[in-house]
Tab-separated table of C-alpha atoms and ligand atoms in Angstrom:
chain	number	residue	atom	x	y	z
N	1	UNK	CA	-65.511	-329.797	13.881
N	2	UNK	CA	-67.668	-326.785	13.078
N	3	UNK	CA	-68.109	-324.944	9.825
N	4	UNK	CA	-67.011	-321.433	8.950
N	5	UNK	CA	-70.506	-319.960	9.079
N	6	UNK	CA	-71.224	-321.428	12.384
N	7	UNK	CA	-68.017	-320.099	13.879
N	8	UNK	CA	-68.689	-316.707	12.447
N	9	UNK	CA	-72.189	-316.744	13.956
N	10	UNK	CA	-70.889	-317.915	17.365
N	11	UNK	CA	-68.283	-315.088	17.196
N	12	UNK	CA	-71.006	-312.658	16.513
N	13	UNK	CA	-73.133	-313.862	19.421
N	14	UNK	CA	-70.241	-313.571	21.694
N	15	UNK	CA	-69.434	-310.132	20.454
N	16	UNK	CA	-73.042	-309.098	21.094
N	17	UNK	CA	-72.889	-310.603	24.572
N	18	UNK	CA	-69.627	-308.740	25.241
N	19	UNK	CA	-71.280	-305.514	24.079
N	20	UNK	CA	-74.195	-306.130	26.375
N	21	UNK	CA	-71.864	-306.713	29.366
N	22	UNK	CA	-69.844	-303.768	28.707
N	23	UNK	CA	-72.723	-301.483	29.272
N	24	UNK	CA	-74.592	-299.381	26.921
N	25	UNK	CA	-72.335	-296.319	26.403
N	26	UNK	CA	-69.803	-296.378	23.639
N	27	UNK	CA	-67.452	-293.618	22.623
N	28	UNK	CA	-65.799	-293.154	19.314
N	29	UNK	CA	-63.269	-290.298	18.819
N	30	UNK	CA	-62.894	-288.736	15.398
N	31	UNK	CA	-60.052	-286.435	14.534
N	32	UNK	CA	-60.652	-283.899	11.787
N	33	UNK	CA	-57.834	-283.522	9.230
N	34	UNK	CA	-55.931	-280.197	9.568
N	35	UNK	CA	-57.464	-277.399	7.580
N	36	UNK	CA	-54.092	-276.015	6.621
N	37	UNK	CA	-51.127	-278.250	5.965
N	38	UNK	CA	-48.762	-275.975	7.783
N	39	UNK	CA	-50.673	-276.001	11.123
N	40	UNK	CA	-48.964	-277.552	14.205
N	41	UNK	CA	-50.836	-280.459	15.586
N	42	UNK	CA	-51.563	-281.117	19.231
N	43	UNK	CA	-52.342	-284.790	18.473
N	44	UNK	CA	-49.265	-286.968	18.729
N	45	UNK	CA	-50.413	-290.428	18.344
N	46	UNK	CA	-53.449	-292.397	17.395
N	47	UNK	CA	-53.363	-296.087	18.358
N	48	UNK	CA	-55.306	-298.704	16.460
N	49	UNK	CA	-56.453	-299.905	19.870
N	50	UNK	CA	-58.696	-296.909	20.481
N	51	UNK	CA	-56.168	-294.720	22.191
N	52	UNK	CA	-55.173	-291.266	21.366
N	53	UNK	CA	-52.357	-289.102	22.741
N	54	UNK	CA	-52.471	-285.379	22.930
N	55	UNK	CA	-49.637	-283.035	23.951
N	56	UNK	CA	-49.571	-279.465	25.044
N	57	UNK	CA	-48.196	-277.767	21.979
N	58	UNK	CA	-46.535	-274.974	23.950
N	59	UNK	CA	-45.003	-276.731	26.980
N	60	UNK	CA	-43.683	-279.637	24.898
N	61	UNK	CA	-42.324	-282.024	27.437
N	62	UNK	CA	-44.135	-284.149	30.015
N	63	UNK	CA	-47.542	-282.805	29.227
N	64	UNK	CA	-48.877	-285.564	27.060
N	65	UNK	CA	-52.047	-287.379	27.973
N	66	UNK	CA	-53.429	-290.612	26.648
N	67	UNK	CA	-57.153	-291.240	26.388
N	68	UNK	CA	-58.799	-294.554	25.712
N	69	UNK	CA	-62.041	-295.067	23.759
N	70	UNK	CA	-63.841	-297.884	21.972
N	71	UNK	CA	-62.448	-296.564	18.726
N	72	UNK	CA	-60.394	-293.647	17.444
N	73	UNK	CA	-60.694	-292.520	13.796
N	74	UNK	CA	-57.676	-290.788	12.501
N	75	UNK	CA	-57.851	-287.750	10.114
N	76	UNK	CA	-57.792	-289.949	6.965
N	77	UNK	CA	-60.692	-292.128	7.945
N	78	UNK	CA	-63.428	-292.124	5.277
N	79	UNK	CA	-67.218	-291.744	5.936
N	80	UNK	CA	-67.622	-295.365	4.827
N	81	UNK	CA	-65.082	-296.564	7.396
N	82	UNK	CA	-66.883	-294.637	10.130
N	83	UNK	CA	-70.261	-296.031	9.095
N	84	UNK	CA	-69.018	-299.501	9.019
N	85	UNK	CA	-68.184	-299.332	12.733
N	86	UNK	CA	-71.558	-297.749	13.517
N	87	UNK	CA	-73.603	-300.152	11.482
N	88	UNK	CA	-74.104	-302.949	14.081
N	89	UNK	CA	-75.613	-300.390	16.421
N	90	UNK	CA	-77.903	-298.901	13.763
N	91	UNK	CA	-79.041	-302.356	12.746
N	92	UNK	CA	-80.028	-303.266	16.309
N	93	UNK	CA	-82.831	-300.655	15.920
N	94	UNK	CA	-84.495	-303.273	13.658
N	95	UNK	CA	-84.347	-305.740	16.587
N	96	UNK	CA	-86.215	-303.399	18.805
N	97	UNK	CA	-83.459	-301.507	20.512
N	98	UNK	CA	-83.626	-297.717	21.013
N	99	UNK	CA	-80.464	-296.103	19.850
N	100	UNK	CA	-79.036	-292.617	20.309
N	101	UNK	CA	-76.024	-291.316	18.476
N	102	UNK	CA	-74.443	-287.935	19.496
N	103	UNK	CA	-71.987	-285.798	17.686
N	104	UNK	CA	-70.139	-283.863	20.415
N	105	UNK	CA	-67.314	-281.358	19.996
N	106	UNK	CA	-66.315	-277.724	19.554
N	107	UNK	CA	-67.606	-275.796	16.491
N	108	UNK	CA	-65.503	-276.740	13.451
N	109	UNK	CA	-64.360	-280.129	14.768
N	110	UNK	CA	-66.461	-282.132	12.173
N	111	UNK	CA	-69.752	-282.920	13.862
N	112	UNK	CA	-71.917	-282.033	10.905
N	113	UNK	CA	-69.425	-283.712	8.537
N	114	UNK	CA	-69.884	-287.007	10.470
N	115	UNK	CA	-73.659	-286.823	10.657
N	116	UNK	CA	-74.631	-285.161	7.320
N	117	UNK	CA	-71.529	-285.044	5.298
N	118	UNK	CA	-70.112	-281.973	3.519
N	119	UNK	CA	-72.920	-279.786	2.289
N	120	UNK	CA	-73.566	-280.294	-1.394
N	121	UNK	CA	-71.445	-283.462	-1.197
N	122	UNK	CA	-71.824	-286.412	-3.384
N	123	UNK	CA	-73.785	-289.408	-2.062
N	124	UNK	CA	-70.547	-291.187	-1.332
N	125	UNK	CA	-69.685	-288.516	1.157
N	126	UNK	CA	-72.993	-288.742	2.946
N	127	UNK	CA	-72.833	-289.014	6.732
N	128	UNK	CA	-74.382	-291.410	9.184
N	129	UNK	CA	-77.845	-289.897	8.926
N	130	UNK	CA	-78.302	-290.867	5.322
N	131	UNK	CA	-76.419	-294.101	5.452
N	132	UNK	CA	-78.342	-295.255	8.473
N	133	UNK	CA	-81.740	-294.720	6.900
N	134	UNK	CA	-80.540	-296.278	3.705
N	135	UNK	CA	-79.404	-299.312	5.702
N	136	UNK	CA	-82.660	-299.578	7.574
N	137	UNK	CA	-84.562	-299.544	4.333
N	138	UNK	CA	-82.498	-302.311	2.861
N	139	UNK	CA	-83.120	-304.420	5.927
N	140	UNK	CA	-86.819	-303.700	5.937
N	141	UNK	CA	-87.182	-304.793	2.319
N	142	UNK	CA	-85.045	-307.924	2.701
N	143	UNK	CA	-87.124	-309.271	5.680
N	144	UNK	CA	-90.159	-311.223	4.421
N	145	UNK	CA	-91.182	-312.222	7.941
N	146	UNK	CA	-91.597	-308.717	9.335
N	147	UNK	CA	-93.360	-305.791	7.893
N	148	UNK	CA	-91.634	-302.570	8.724
N	149	UNK	CA	-92.843	-299.063	8.763
N	150	UNK	CA	-90.201	-296.238	8.894
N	151	UNK	CA	-91.041	-292.666	9.768
N	152	UNK	CA	-88.965	-289.601	10.391
N	153	UNK	CA	-89.115	-286.419	12.504
N	154	UNK	CA	-86.575	-283.559	12.448
N	155	UNK	CA	-86.329	-280.882	15.027
N	156	UNK	CA	-83.823	-278.379	16.412
N	157	UNK	CA	-83.472	-277.125	20.007
N	158	UNK	CA	-82.396	-273.545	20.180
N	159	UNK	CA	-82.410	-271.661	23.472
N	160	UNK	CA	-84.431	-274.395	25.106
N	161	UNK	CA	-87.122	-274.173	22.499
N	162	UNK	CA	-88.079	-277.079	20.227
N	163	UNK	CA	-88.739	-276.244	16.566
N	164	UNK	CA	-90.117	-278.483	13.880
N	165	UNK	CA	-87.817	-278.555	10.752
N	166	UNK	CA	-90.211	-280.568	8.649
N	167	UNK	CA	-93.297	-278.441	9.031
N	168	UNK	CA	-94.189	-275.997	6.299
N	169	UNK	CA	-95.813	-273.895	8.920
N	170	UNK	CA	-92.897	-271.818	10.222
N	171	UNK	CA	-95.080	-270.353	12.924
N	172	UNK	CA	-95.031	-273.667	14.823
N	173	UNK	CA	-91.945	-272.619	16.616
N	174	UNK	CA	-92.526	-274.057	20.047
N	175	UNK	CA	-93.261	-277.763	20.367
N	176	UNK	CA	-94.122	-279.372	23.625
N	177	UNK	CA	-92.368	-282.422	24.869
N	178	UNK	CA	-94.550	-285.127	26.443
N	179	UNK	CA	-92.637	-287.731	28.270
N	180	UNK	CA	-94.515	-290.990	28.274
N	181	UNK	CA	-93.389	-293.619	30.737
N	182	UNK	CA	-94.522	-296.533	28.518
N	183	UNK	CA	-91.749	-296.263	25.987
N	184	UNK	CA	-94.312	-294.824	23.593
N	185	UNK	CA	-91.440	-293.177	21.853
N	186	UNK	CA	-93.440	-290.267	20.580
N	187	UNK	CA	-92.105	-287.573	22.839
N	188	UNK	CA	-92.987	-284.879	20.327
N	189	UNK	CA	-96.569	-285.719	19.348
N	190	UNK	CA	-97.046	-282.434	17.519
N	191	UNK	CA	-93.984	-282.560	15.434
N	192	UNK	CA	-94.629	-283.501	11.832
N	193	UNK	CA	-94.045	-287.215	11.065
N	194	UNK	CA	-93.054	-288.155	7.540
N	195	UNK	CA	-93.328	-291.604	6.180
N	196	UNK	CA	-90.294	-292.555	4.098
N	197	UNK	CA	-90.403	-295.210	1.484
N	198	UNK	CA	-87.063	-294.934	-0.357
N	199	UNK	CA	-83.661	-293.372	0.023
N	200	UNK	CA	-84.590	-290.513	-2.222
N	201	UNK	CA	-87.517	-289.646	0.148
N	202	UNK	CA	-84.925	-289.396	2.848
N	203	UNK	CA	-82.714	-287.086	0.799
N	204	UNK	CA	-85.675	-284.850	0.077
N	205	UNK	CA	-86.597	-284.574	3.746
N	206	UNK	CA	-83.110	-283.874	4.795
N	207	UNK	CA	-82.863	-281.089	2.317
N	208	UNK	CA	-86.180	-279.683	3.441
N	209	UNK	CA	-84.927	-279.759	7.069
N	210	UNK	CA	-81.712	-278.075	6.204
N	211	UNK	CA	-83.622	-275.373	4.252
N	212	UNK	CA	-85.913	-274.637	7.143
N	213	UNK	CA	-82.994	-274.450	9.464
N	214	UNK	CA	-81.227	-272.086	7.258
N	215	UNK	CA	-84.177	-269.749	6.524
N	216	UNK	CA	-84.732	-269.223	10.220
N	217	UNK	CA	-81.720	-267.004	10.443
N	218	UNK	CA	-79.512	-264.894	8.261
N	219	UNK	CA	-76.451	-266.162	10.128
N	220	UNK	CA	-77.119	-269.843	9.341
N	221	UNK	CA	-73.693	-271.052	10.356
N	222	UNK	CA	-73.849	-269.271	13.606
N	223	UNK	CA	-77.222	-270.661	14.432
N	224	UNK	CA	-76.389	-274.271	13.461
N	225	UNK	CA	-73.413	-274.208	15.836
N	226	UNK	CA	-75.613	-272.845	18.624
N	227	UNK	CA	-78.518	-275.305	18.340
N	228	UNK	CA	-78.896	-279.063	18.657
N	229	UNK	CA	-80.445	-280.742	15.685
N	230	UNK	CA	-82.168	-284.070	16.046
N	231	UNK	CA	-83.201	-286.483	13.339
N	232	UNK	CA	-85.469	-289.149	14.808
N	233	UNK	CA	-86.253	-292.391	12.964
N	234	UNK	CA	-89.318	-294.324	14.217
N	235	UNK	CA	-89.395	-297.928	13.305
N	236	UNK	CA	-92.418	-300.112	13.610
N	237	UNK	CA	-92.103	-303.807	12.930
N	238	UNK	CA	-94.967	-306.215	12.738
N	239	UNK	CA	-94.384	-309.968	12.312
N	240	UNK	CA	-96.683	-312.532	10.820
N	241	UNK	CA	-98.142	-313.430	14.227
N	242	UNK	CA	-99.027	-309.810	14.687
N	243	UNK	CA	-96.426	-308.949	17.311
N	244	UNK	CA	-95.439	-305.331	17.086
N	245	UNK	CA	-91.942	-304.076	17.776
N	246	UNK	CA	-91.429	-300.303	18.193
N	247	UNK	CA	-88.036	-298.623	18.371
N	248	UNK	CA	-86.413	-295.355	17.653
N	249	UNK	CA	-83.110	-293.965	16.448
N	250	UNK	CA	-82.000	-290.473	17.405
N	251	UNK	CA	-79.278	-288.895	15.437
N	252	UNK	CA	-78.144	-285.767	17.249
N	253	UNK	CA	-75.797	-283.017	15.952
N	254	UNK	CA	-75.085	-281.129	19.245
N	255	UNK	CA	-74.396	-277.434	19.598
N	256	UNK	CA	-70.651	-276.605	19.761
N	257	UNK	CA	-69.210	-277.489	23.134
N	258	UNK	CA	-66.659	-274.635	23.270
N	259	UNK	CA	-66.761	-272.418	26.305
N	260	UNK	CA	-67.808	-268.903	25.655
N	261	UNK	CA	-66.079	-266.212	27.717
N	262	UNK	CA	-69.115	-265.166	29.813
N	263	UNK	CA	-67.429	-262.004	30.800
N	264	UNK	CA	-67.383	-260.811	27.195
N	265	UNK	CA	-70.689	-262.292	25.975
N	266	UNK	CA	-73.807	-260.101	26.227
N	267	UNK	CA	-77.380	-260.237	25.052
N	268	UNK	CA	-78.344	-263.018	22.646
N	269	UNK	CA	-74.801	-264.484	22.744
N	270	UNK	CA	-74.816	-264.785	26.485
N	271	UNK	CA	-78.323	-266.414	26.456
N	272	UNK	CA	-77.281	-268.924	23.863
N	273	UNK	CA	-74.064	-269.817	25.717
N	274	UNK	CA	-75.872	-270.311	28.949
N	275	UNK	CA	-78.524	-272.570	27.329
N	276	UNK	CA	-75.841	-274.672	25.629
N	277	UNK	CA	-73.737	-275.004	28.798
N	278	UNK	CA	-76.810	-276.085	30.634
N	279	UNK	CA	-78.085	-278.676	28.110
N	280	UNK	CA	-74.625	-280.233	27.573
N	281	UNK	CA	-73.922	-280.481	31.281
N	282	UNK	CA	-77.397	-282.007	31.813
N	283	UNK	CA	-76.571	-284.618	29.075
N	284	UNK	CA	-73.339	-285.402	30.959
N	285	UNK	CA	-75.276	-285.656	34.272
N	286	UNK	CA	-77.879	-288.000	32.727
N	287	UNK	CA	-75.197	-290.287	31.198
N	288	UNK	CA	-73.295	-290.436	34.512
N	289	UNK	CA	-76.429	-291.132	36.478
N	290	UNK	CA	-77.322	-293.953	34.019
N	291	UNK	CA	-73.888	-295.363	34.144
N	292	UNK	CA	-73.924	-295.395	37.936
N	293	UNK	CA	-77.382	-296.926	37.841
N	294	UNK	CA	-78.702	-294.203	40.031
N	295	UNK	CA	-82.394	-294.398	40.904
N	296	UNK	CA	-82.997	-290.852	39.959
N	297	UNK	CA	-82.007	-289.788	36.414
N	298	UNK	CA	-82.214	-285.989	35.963
N	299	UNK	CA	-83.905	-286.111	32.493
N	300	UNK	CA	-86.097	-283.104	33.131
N	301	UNK	CA	-83.314	-280.609	33.579
N	302	UNK	CA	-83.041	-279.817	29.896
N	303	UNK	CA	-85.175	-280.100	26.716
N	304	UNK	CA	-82.475	-282.242	25.132
N	305	UNK	CA	-82.464	-284.971	27.789
N	306	UNK	CA	-86.232	-284.751	28.195
N	307	UNK	CA	-86.772	-285.281	24.500
N	308	UNK	CA	-84.353	-288.252	24.398
N	309	UNK	CA	-85.556	-289.819	27.624
N	310	UNK	CA	-86.965	-293.029	26.172
N	311	UNK	CA	-83.782	-293.532	24.166
N	312	UNK	CA	-81.276	-293.008	26.991
N	313	UNK	CA	-81.112	-295.671	29.557
N	314	UNK	CA	-83.129	-298.940	29.883
N	315	UNK	CA	-82.184	-301.214	27.082
N	316	UNK	CA	-81.252	-298.237	24.860
N	317	UNK	CA	-77.799	-297.988	23.351
N	318	UNK	CA	-75.805	-294.826	23.270
N	319	UNK	CA	-72.874	-293.837	21.065
N	320	UNK	CA	-71.035	-290.583	21.442
N	321	UNK	CA	-68.749	-289.352	18.681
N	322	UNK	CA	-66.209	-287.070	20.328
N	323	UNK	CA	-64.906	-284.796	17.633
N	324	UNK	CA	-61.579	-283.088	18.010
N	325	UNK	CA	-59.640	-280.550	15.944
N	326	UNK	CA	-55.976	-281.182	15.517
N	327	UNK	CA	-54.727	-277.600	15.520
N	328	UNK	CA	-52.522	-276.345	18.368
N	329	UNK	CA	-54.816	-273.461	19.101
N	330	UNK	CA	-57.730	-275.859	19.734
N	331	UNK	CA	-55.690	-277.743	22.402
N	332	UNK	CA	-57.706	-276.498	25.400
N	333	UNK	CA	-61.056	-277.439	23.801
N	334	UNK	CA	-59.635	-280.727	22.513
N	335	UNK	CA	-58.646	-281.686	26.030
N	336	UNK	CA	-62.040	-280.670	27.402
N	337	UNK	CA	-63.845	-282.813	24.779
N	338	UNK	CA	-61.667	-285.810	25.497
N	339	UNK	CA	-62.336	-285.435	29.201
N	340	UNK	CA	-66.111	-285.260	28.725
N	341	UNK	CA	-65.896	-288.313	26.445
N	342	UNK	CA	-63.666	-290.198	28.810
N	343	UNK	CA	-66.083	-289.645	31.700
N	344	UNK	CA	-68.975	-290.906	29.619
N	345	UNK	CA	-67.129	-294.027	28.681
N	346	UNK	CA	-65.414	-295.045	31.952
N	347	UNK	CA	-67.949	-294.346	34.642
N	348	UNK	CA	-69.944	-297.370	33.561
N	349	UNK	CA	-67.046	-299.568	34.659
N	350	UNK	CA	-67.711	-298.527	38.187
N	351	UNK	CA	-71.117	-300.101	38.515
N	352	UNK	CA	-72.119	-302.289	41.389
N	353	UNK	CA	-71.666	-305.365	39.212
N	354	UNK	CA	-68.213	-304.462	37.877
N	355	UNK	CA	-66.393	-307.472	39.395
N	356	UNK	CA	-68.921	-309.949	38.226
N	357	UNK	CA	-69.029	-308.402	34.852
N	358	UNK	CA	-65.317	-308.261	34.395
N	359	UNK	CA	-64.864	-311.910	35.161
N	360	UNK	CA	-67.610	-312.796	32.726
N	361	UNK	CA	-66.024	-310.582	30.150
N	362	UNK	CA	-62.710	-312.244	30.633
N	363	UNK	CA	-64.337	-315.669	30.203
N	364	UNK	CA	-66.108	-314.550	27.042
N	365	UNK	CA	-62.825	-313.095	25.664
N	366	UNK	CA	-61.151	-316.468	26.223
N	367	UNK	CA	-63.935	-318.168	24.293
N	368	UNK	CA	-63.573	-315.604	21.460
N	369	UNK	CA	-59.848	-316.325	21.290
N	370	UNK	CA	-60.505	-320.059	21.170
N	371	UNK	CA	-62.925	-319.589	18.309
N	372	UNK	CA	-60.528	-317.295	16.449
N	373	UNK	CA	-57.863	-319.983	16.639
N	374	UNK	CA	-60.292	-322.618	15.489
N	375	UNK	CA	-61.131	-320.345	12.526
N	376	UNK	CA	-57.480	-319.655	11.737
N	377	UNK	CA	-56.716	-323.403	11.621
N	378	UNK	CA	-59.441	-323.850	9.051
N	379	UNK	CA	-57.806	-321.433	6.649
K	401	ADP	P1	-68.977	-278.730	13.151
K	401	ADP	O1	-70.277	-279.216	12.656
K	401	ADP	O2	-68.437	-279.479	14.348
K	401	ADP	O3	-68.962	-277.308	13.440
K	401	ADP	P2	-68.124	-279.221	10.434
K	401	ADP	O4	-68.537	-280.603	10.266
K	401	ADP	O5	-68.889	-278.124	9.793
K	401	ADP	O6	-67.863	-278.875	11.928
K	401	ADP	O7	-66.555	-279.225	9.901
K	401	ADP	C1	-65.790	-277.941	9.810
K	401	ADP	C2	-65.089	-278.039	8.459
K	401	ADP	O8	-64.141	-279.032	8.403
K	401	ADP	C3	-66.002	-278.210	7.256
K	401	ADP	O9	-65.477	-277.421	6.194
K	401	ADP	C4	-65.876	-279.689	6.929
K	401	ADP	O10	-66.164	-279.945	5.633
K	401	ADP	C5	-64.437	-279.995	7.346
K	401	ADP	N1	-64.332	-281.349	7.822
K	401	ADP	C6	-64.745	-281.789	9.087
K	401	ADP	N2	-64.463	-283.063	9.164
K	401	ADP	C7	-63.801	-283.473	8.146
K	401	ADP	C8	-63.205	-284.715	7.695
K	401	ADP	N3	-63.279	-285.844	8.470
K	401	ADP	N4	-62.658	-284.777	6.515
K	401	ADP	C9	-62.617	-283.653	5.734
K	401	ADP	N5	-63.124	-282.452	6.051
K	401	ADP	C10	-63.708	-282.344	7.240
K	402	MG	MG1	-72.063	-278.231	12.493
């Protein structure tokens, strides 16, 4: 007979093994609550198995599509509930994994809400950025065997130019990306690095970053939807024997994925739209190439993928939050977001080792079931 703790630990190990086998790209879908109670929804059904069904609000019949993800968060899901599902991934940063979390979706679908929380919100509404750092702190102070050092960088990419959001020197607009092959992790050596020692340090830095982002443009909302913002957490762990463990966490609030009518856009708007289209499609290409285990991964085709190179692929773990708006008028964009996300999550199943992996996964699932039964009989 085995004890409760042991069973829980075994279950956890199996869960981790399953995650490893499943590949490294996970997709969570989050549905924003309707902004007006009277709006007609294009989302018909949210399953608790990670499925979501959307229906063409105009044509009504026979036009429903079902998409399957690792998780789907309905409109009433709280920030805490979302974080709880993200936590294991965040925590793996402390074990030396590089992790990248993206918020994808059209403008207004809730990307910033998920990553930062509502602006001016109370701490309980904080998004993943704050909760992740807070969590990493707690772990770092609870581990006596490893000494951790946590540092933060914050940049935005606008029109293929990288800008430091933590530097007081607002003239340092263009930062160079240096891609180091040795997982050095410091792709932006010239960006300001801030040591953080407490959750309040984090809040101060985030506010500073937001302020710099806002002051760069009179139309702050427009700009924030047209640029990618990246919060990078660099973790350095040193154990008693002197072994050093380096890893990084990238938290990325992407530019709005909506298609801009190129025939109508001109000047600055056209340029922005072209840059966004390019970087988001490059991100998709990199993810697909990684999932298919191609020998050439086209990182260098955009600033975004170049910057994230050491945290995409290899033993890095990637999570994409696909955000969708429920309103009928967003249907076309909702469909396009779901298709992008579906591609990212399913291509990996087509790897060369798919058969072997799926039989291993089946075996592990059986073991998990056996353990669950054993647990249930103890209660
Ligand atoms: P995006 O960053 O994708 O453009 P925002 O995060 O700014 O979108 O969200 C648009 C609006 O919807 C904001 O007013 C935000 O507070 C609200 N909102 C988004 N997601 C949620 C949610 N899950 N619950 C409540 N309000 C939300
Ligand atoms: Mg936003």
